[in-house]
Amino acid sequence: MAARIREIGEEAGVPRLQAAPLARALYYHVDLEAEVPAELYTAVAEVMAWAYRLKQVAHQGGEMPPTPIICRFPRIWKAPGMAPVVMRRNHERLKSANRSARLGG
């Protein structure tokens, strides 16, 4: 499924940021709808700033912003730690949200 989403995005010319360590840190350690931990603020802010610049370019034209290189955050966030608990909780919430979306609710 993820590969197909990437393929469709590429065909449509949608810019893509690859920040696997940050994505894993958020996925493994942060509950859905929870605040971003302070230790990850800078990395998340870099991604958000890039996205806002992309939006600005799309609406006003201009040069595409350089893709940020996200690699600076504490090592503790790179290890799964309590991953199974958070992953299970997030997985269940995503399944529930997908089920609701399919049912039109």
GROMACS .gro file of C-alpha atoms in nm:
model
  105
    1MET     CA    1   0.000   0.000   0.000
    2ALA     CA    2   0.275   0.247   0.095
    3ALA     CA    3   0.459   0.173  -0.229
    4ARG     CA    4   0.145   0.248  -0.429
    5ILE     CA    5   0.093   0.576  -0.244
    6ARG     CA    6   0.454   0.675  -0.324
    7GLU     CA    7   0.405   0.576  -0.688
    8ILE     CA    8   0.089   0.787  -0.723
    9GLY     CA    9   0.263   1.080  -0.555
   10GLU     CA   10   0.560   1.053  -0.790
   11GLU     CA   11   0.331   1.042  -1.093
   12ALA     CA   12   0.158   1.357  -0.967
   13GLY     CA   13   0.486   1.534  -0.895
   14VAL     CA   14   0.430   1.547  -0.520
   15PRO     CA   15   0.755   1.624  -0.334
   16ARG     CA   16   0.856   1.356  -0.087
   17LEU     CA   17   1.072   1.379   0.220
   18GLN     CA   18   1.244   1.070   0.348
   19ALA     CA   19   1.322   1.096   0.718
   20ALA     CA   20   1.310   0.734   0.828
   21PRO     CA   21   1.480   0.781   1.168
   22LEU     CA   22   1.238   1.060   1.261
   23ALA     CA   23   0.939   0.866   1.130
   24ARG     CA   24   1.044   0.562   1.333
   25ALA     CA   25   1.101   0.769   1.647
   26LEU     CA   26   0.753   0.919   1.619
   27TYR     CA   27   0.591   0.587   1.529
   28TYR     CA   28   0.758   0.387   1.804
   29HIS     CA   29   0.749   0.638   2.087
   30VAL     CA   30   0.464   0.885   2.040
   31ASP     CA   31   0.094   0.811   2.073
   32LEU     CA   32  -0.137   0.943   1.802
   33GLU     CA   33  -0.261   1.292   1.885
   34ALA     CA   34   0.001   1.326   2.160
   35GLU     CA   35   0.235   1.622   2.184
   36VAL     CA   36   0.568   1.592   2.009
   37PRO     CA   37   0.835   1.530   2.275
   38ALA     CA   38   1.063   1.830   2.332
   39GLU     CA   39   1.367   1.629   2.221
   40LEU     CA   40   1.213   1.593   1.874
   41TYR     CA   41   1.094   1.956   1.834
   42THR     CA   42   1.382   2.064   1.613
   43ALA     CA   43   1.354   1.770   1.375
   44VAL     CA   44   0.976   1.803   1.347
   45ALA     CA   45   1.005   2.182   1.306
   46GLU     CA   46   1.246   2.131   1.014
   47VAL     CA   47   0.994   1.906   0.840
   48MET     CA   48   0.708   2.148   0.907
   49ALA     CA   49   0.908   2.448   0.782
   50TRP     CA   50   0.992   2.258   0.463
   51ALA     CA   51   0.624   2.171   0.412
   52TYR     CA   52   0.516   2.534   0.465
   53ARG     CA   53   0.777   2.651   0.212
   54LEU     CA   54   0.648   2.394  -0.038
   55LYS     CA   55   0.296   2.526   0.011
   56GLN     CA   56   0.417   2.882  -0.042
   57VAL     CA   57   0.594   2.784  -0.365
   58ALA     CA   58   0.280   2.605  -0.486
   59HIS     CA   59   0.066   2.917  -0.429
   60GLN     CA   60   0.308   3.198  -0.511
   61GLY     CA   61   0.570   3.033  -0.730
   62GLY     CA   62   0.940   3.048  -0.671
   63GLU     CA   63   1.222   2.809  -0.615
   64MET     CA   64   1.165   2.473  -0.448
   65PRO     CA   65   1.315   2.465  -0.100
   66PRO     CA   66   1.601   2.224  -0.040
   67THR     CA   67   1.500   1.897   0.120
   68PRO     CA   68   1.603   1.901   0.486
   69ILE     CA   69   1.837   1.636   0.616
   70ILE     CA   70   1.685   1.517   0.942
   71CYS     CA   71   1.936   1.332   1.153
   72ARG     CA   72   1.990   1.531   1.473
   73PHE     CA   73   1.803   1.401   1.775
   74PRO     CA   74   1.899   1.202   2.083
   75ARG     CA   75   1.994   0.838   2.029
   76ILE     CA   76   1.729   0.723   2.279
   77TRP     CA   77   1.464   0.812   2.019
   78LYS     CA   78   1.627   0.587   1.762
   79ALA     CA   79   1.575   0.269   1.966
   80PRO     CA   80   1.230   0.108   1.994
   81GLY     CA   81   1.215   0.124   2.376
   82MET     CA   82   0.845   0.096   2.464
   83ALA     CA   83   0.764   0.047   2.097
   84PRO     CA   84   0.537  -0.258   2.128
   85VAL     CA   85   0.295  -0.077   2.361
   86VAL     CA   86   0.279   0.244   2.158
   87MET     CA   87   0.275   0.058   1.826
   88ARG     CA   88  -0.017  -0.160   1.934
   89ARG     CA   89  -0.212   0.140   2.059
   90ASN     CA   90  -0.146   0.342   1.742
   91HIS     CA   91  -0.220   0.044   1.518
   92GLU     CA   92  -0.557  -0.009   1.686
   93ARG     CA   93  -0.643   0.360   1.655
   94LEU     CA   94  -0.548   0.364   1.286
   95LYS     CA   95  -0.752   0.049   1.219
   96SER     CA   96  -1.051   0.207   1.391
   97ALA     CA   97  -1.011   0.532   1.195
   98ASN     CA   98  -0.980   0.342   0.866
   99ARG     CA   99  -1.286   0.135   0.950
  100SER     CA  100  -1.483   0.454   1.025
  101ALA     CA  101  -1.366   0.616   0.701
  102ARG     CA  102  -1.475   0.313   0.497
  103LEU     CA  103  -1.815   0.321   0.665
  104GLY     CA  104  -1.852   0.690   0.591
  105GLY     CA  105  -1.825   0.806   0.951
   0.00000   0.00000   0.00000
